[in-house]
């Protein structure tokens, strides 16, 4: 009986496999089938045969021509996000005392809404862990905004902080310190690094604590953070100084030559990037001063001068040989 059952199962599996192959292959020429969602058809990529038509469109029945119109017509809420302590799944009661038509609420209704807001806030943060997370994610959002970091960095920083909280890394360390370290790590992972000085400027903790907490978080969570590449700072510095694309490209070339010669080893990537931008501006006849570069890069003029000479020496080395 067991042999018969096994054969029946094998036969059924073979039939399923044949059906799946037929559903992805053209019955005419055996080519790949693709779905044309705009016209509701399944078409062969090779011969153009329409295999299926009048498919159900699972998208919205309305059309929108800009983001504002799309937001007005959409009937679903915002997507879940790690940047909110409840991932955006709770109810928010607007602070403006107005109804759906924009009319002001009466005094009794205002008092009622105030009580509802208070209880809603209490239910959203019922325990110390949620209160901790709410405060930390608020700090991450504040610092990311001040540093001009994109949303993907905020999401990554929030995920890192959640991991640190779950693995009990916070006792003995401040919420601000750990959240700052998470922003620093997330920015480096995303390829849009900020210097430790820039991070410390927007943080509520000292630079030394940020560096110490960052090393601790990276070590304990086994985060893969590559050394900062000087080239990743170039677009931001060039934009801050209103330099041309030619100057930015020349700065990248100087840094690539420095890497080939090993000049970058042991040097601050911020200093190298600032010096490369300054040198590139001079080489492309664009007016800029060391003081302007120093202000944009938040690094001393002495460092810029030293790295500037090293970059030019590396650039001229082949010709001298």
XYZ file of C-alpha atoms in Angstrom:
321
model
C 0.000 0.000 0.000
C 2.841 2.320 0.827
C 4.455 1.818 -2.642
C 1.152 2.638 -4.366
C 0.743 5.783 -2.242
C 4.313 6.879 -3.088
C 3.697 6.393 -6.838
C 0.441 8.403 -6.654
C 2.247 11.259 -4.843
C 5.053 11.284 -7.434
C 2.513 11.376 -10.268
C 0.693 14.297 -8.631
C 3.991 16.205 -8.121
C 4.974 15.655 -11.777
C 1.588 16.945 -12.925
C 1.946 20.058 -10.756
C 5.453 20.691 -12.134
C 4.195 20.318 -15.720
C 1.331 22.751 -15.057
C 3.710 25.334 -13.533
C 6.071 24.982 -16.522
C 3.147 25.431 -18.916
C 1.962 28.521 -17.025
C 5.371 30.214 -17.443
C 6.082 28.995 -21.010
C 4.402 30.022 -24.268
C 2.234 27.179 -25.677
C 3.181 28.254 -29.219
C 6.976 28.676 -29.118
C 7.972 27.812 -25.526
C 9.183 31.367 -24.811
C 8.898 33.263 -21.510
C 5.532 34.787 -20.573
C 5.317 38.295 -19.110
C 2.373 40.098 -17.500
C 1.261 43.389 -19.050
C -0.574 44.930 -16.083
C -1.486 48.072 -18.028
C -3.574 46.117 -20.549
C -4.449 43.149 -18.300
C -2.784 40.593 -20.560
C -0.209 37.806 -20.361
C 2.020 37.962 -23.455
C 4.843 35.827 -24.855
C 8.131 37.722 -24.818
C 9.387 35.914 -27.957
C 6.499 35.664 -30.455
C 4.018 38.166 -28.946
C 1.170 35.642 -28.518
C -1.516 36.862 -26.071
C -2.003 33.838 -23.791
C -4.432 35.422 -21.307
C -6.486 38.617 -21.311
C -9.050 40.564 -19.275
C -7.127 39.971 -16.048
C -8.398 41.521 -12.825
C -6.658 44.842 -12.055
C -5.873 44.791 -8.341
C -4.727 48.434 -8.265
C -6.829 51.464 -7.263
C -9.791 52.412 -9.428
C -8.758 56.106 -9.371
C -5.946 57.944 -11.140
C -3.609 60.561 -9.697
C -1.233 62.861 -11.571
C 0.864 64.183 -8.655
C 1.751 63.212 -5.078
C -0.743 65.652 -3.541
C -3.650 64.226 -5.542
C -2.492 60.686 -4.713
C -2.478 61.428 -0.963
C -5.950 62.971 -1.147
C -7.474 60.012 -3.005
C -5.704 57.214 -1.145
C -7.878 55.391 1.397
C -5.142 53.535 3.270
C -2.866 54.666 6.082
C 0.855 55.247 6.050
C 3.156 52.194 5.787
C 4.670 50.712 8.932
C 7.999 52.206 9.916
C 10.713 51.419 12.453
C 11.210 55.129 13.141
C 8.139 55.144 15.425
C 8.094 53.202 18.678
C 4.779 51.520 17.779
C 5.778 51.196 14.080
C 3.000 53.632 13.149
C 0.180 51.189 13.985
C -1.456 53.201 16.770
C -4.047 55.977 16.562
C -3.000 59.623 16.497
C -5.439 62.275 17.746
C -4.770 65.620 16.096
C -3.801 68.477 18.428
C -5.953 70.951 16.471
C -9.417 71.210 18.023
C -11.318 70.988 14.719
C -13.722 68.483 13.194
C -13.484 66.767 9.784
C -14.923 69.869 8.066
C -12.428 72.277 9.659
C -14.935 73.767 12.116
C -13.796 74.552 15.667
C -15.023 72.257 18.449
C -17.168 73.451 21.314
C -15.769 73.759 24.846
C -17.186 70.404 26.049
C -15.871 68.617 22.951
C -12.422 70.212 23.417
C -12.266 68.958 27.004
C -13.310 65.489 25.848
C -10.626 65.414 23.113
C -7.994 66.572 25.608
C -8.875 63.663 27.919
C -8.777 61.238 24.975
C -5.335 62.525 23.920
C -4.019 62.056 27.441
C -5.286 58.466 27.727
C -4.205 57.651 24.191
C -0.666 58.800 25.014
C -0.654 56.686 28.178
C -1.783 53.575 26.301
C 0.806 54.104 23.537
C 3.691 54.031 26.054
C 2.551 51.566 28.675
C 5.946 50.378 29.939
C 9.482 51.708 30.407
C 10.783 49.974 27.274
C 8.269 51.750 25.042
C 9.006 55.105 26.728
C 12.726 54.495 26.194
C 12.136 53.651 22.532
C 9.922 56.695 21.983
C 12.548 59.053 23.413
C 15.421 57.434 21.485
C 13.624 57.382 18.130
C 12.704 61.027 18.616
C 16.395 61.808 19.161
C 17.377 59.818 16.061
C 14.843 61.710 13.942
C 16.009 65.079 15.326
C 19.706 64.388 14.652
C 19.062 62.909 11.192
C 17.069 66.023 10.253
C 19.832 68.328 11.509
C 22.439 66.371 9.512
C 20.299 66.162 6.362
C 20.306 62.354 6.312
C 17.797 60.457 4.111
C 14.942 58.280 5.406
C 16.756 54.990 4.809
C 19.453 56.078 7.300
C 16.782 56.885 9.903
C 15.199 53.470 9.386
C 18.574 51.711 9.731
C 19.491 53.703 12.860
C 16.104 52.836 14.397
C 16.610 49.117 13.670
C 20.101 49.217 15.239
C 18.699 50.901 18.365
C 15.898 48.330 18.640
C 18.509 45.553 18.483
C 20.595 47.245 21.169
C 17.503 47.542 23.374
C 16.477 43.914 22.805
C 19.986 42.680 23.649
C 20.070 44.757 26.849
C 23.020 46.975 25.882
C 21.628 50.156 27.407
C 22.186 49.727 31.176
C 24.996 52.077 32.201
C 24.714 54.171 29.038
C 22.565 57.167 28.173
C 19.722 56.966 25.668
C 21.179 59.987 23.835
C 24.625 58.368 23.602
C 23.364 55.086 22.141
C 20.967 56.797 19.720
C 23.804 59.067 18.484
C 26.056 56.032 17.968
C 23.267 54.359 15.966
C 22.939 57.390 13.667
C 26.728 57.473 13.151
C 26.835 53.744 12.308
C 23.767 53.881 10.025
C 25.168 56.829 8.053
C 28.435 54.960 7.453
C 26.616 51.780 6.434
C 24.488 53.724 3.931
C 27.526 55.355 2.298
C 26.629 58.892 3.429
C 29.019 59.221 6.399
C 29.236 62.208 8.703
C 32.353 63.041 10.676
C 32.436 62.482 14.430
C 32.635 66.261 14.933
C 29.476 66.814 12.850
C 27.655 64.111 14.801
C 28.820 65.568 18.140
C 27.616 69.057 17.113
C 23.977 67.907 16.880
C 24.152 65.413 19.759
C 23.393 66.071 23.424
C 26.466 64.099 24.577
C 30.217 64.656 24.354
C 32.293 63.498 21.380
C 34.295 61.061 23.538
C 31.104 59.354 24.772
C 29.786 59.056 21.201
C 33.027 57.384 20.043
C 33.103 55.027 23.039
C 29.433 54.033 22.703
C 29.795 53.574 18.923
C 32.681 51.106 19.373
C 30.689 49.233 22.024
C 27.503 48.970 19.894
C 29.401 47.866 16.768
C 31.309 45.222 18.741
C 28.322 43.822 20.644
C 25.941 43.729 17.658
C 28.613 42.560 15.165
C 27.741 45.367 12.760
C 29.551 45.385 9.428
C 30.781 48.954 9.097
C 33.459 49.568 6.483
C 36.069 52.304 6.969
C 34.789 55.640 5.688
C 35.780 56.341 2.085
C 37.080 59.911 1.500
C 35.272 59.972 -1.860
C 31.880 59.685 -0.137
C 32.417 63.155 1.419
C 33.311 64.857 -1.879
C 29.766 65.472 -3.300
C 28.598 67.151 -0.086
C 31.674 69.388 0.197
C 31.553 70.301 -3.499
C 27.851 71.138 -3.220
C 28.466 73.286 -0.137
C 31.116 75.274 -2.030
C 29.055 75.510 -5.278
C 31.798 73.831 -7.311
C 31.280 72.427 -10.804
C 30.993 68.753 -11.759
C 34.445 69.042 -13.303
C 35.972 70.045 -9.965
C 34.143 67.229 -8.172
C 35.389 64.705 -10.750
C 38.956 66.060 -10.392
C 38.762 65.696 -6.600
C 37.762 62.045 -6.999
C 40.725 61.473 -9.332
C 43.122 62.978 -6.759
C 41.740 60.695 -4.041
C 41.963 57.601 -6.270
C 45.626 58.405 -7.000
C 46.266 58.890 -3.272
C 44.744 55.460 -2.570
C 46.948 53.833 -5.198
C 50.050 55.415 -3.608
C 48.922 54.549 -0.054
C 48.812 58.206 1.018
C 45.357 57.762 2.605
C 46.580 55.193 5.155
C 46.242 56.489 8.708
C 44.750 59.824 7.579
C 41.348 61.249 8.413
C 38.981 60.683 5.434
C 37.344 64.065 6.099
C 40.700 65.862 5.909
C 41.668 64.082 2.705
C 38.305 64.829 1.082
C 38.470 68.515 2.070
C 42.031 68.838 0.723
C 41.078 67.072 -2.527
C 38.136 69.435 -3.054
C 40.370 72.465 -2.386
C 43.081 71.188 -4.752
C 40.534 70.349 -7.448
C 39.038 73.851 -7.220
C 42.476 75.381 -7.802
C 43.288 72.989 -10.657
C 40.006 73.827 -12.429
C 40.430 77.598 -11.862
C 37.456 77.933 -9.520
C 37.738 80.475 -6.738
C 37.636 79.082 -3.227
C 39.706 79.590 -0.088
C 40.999 77.276 2.610
C 38.789 79.115 5.113
C 35.641 78.356 3.056
C 36.591 74.683 2.713
C 37.391 74.560 6.433
C 33.936 75.922 7.294
C 32.082 73.478 5.030
C 34.119 70.424 6.082
C 34.354 71.453 9.766
C 38.104 70.825 9.840
C 41.123 73.068 10.490
C 42.952 74.953 7.727
C 46.259 73.442 8.906
C 44.980 69.933 8.204
C 43.746 71.010 4.774
C 47.166 72.493 3.918
C 49.049 69.381 5.052
C 46.795 66.960 3.156
C 46.786 69.279 0.127
C 50.588 69.057 -0.228
C 50.509 65.268 0.246
C 47.862 64.849 -2.482
C 49.787 66.974 -4.980
C 53.010 65.088 -4.234
C 51.229 61.788 -4.875
C 49.807 63.198 -8.123
C 53.240 64.346 -9.353
C 55.193 61.254 -8.233
C 54.904 59.274 -11.535
C 56.088 62.257 -13.607
C 59.085 62.778 -11.331
C 60.033 59.084 -11.570
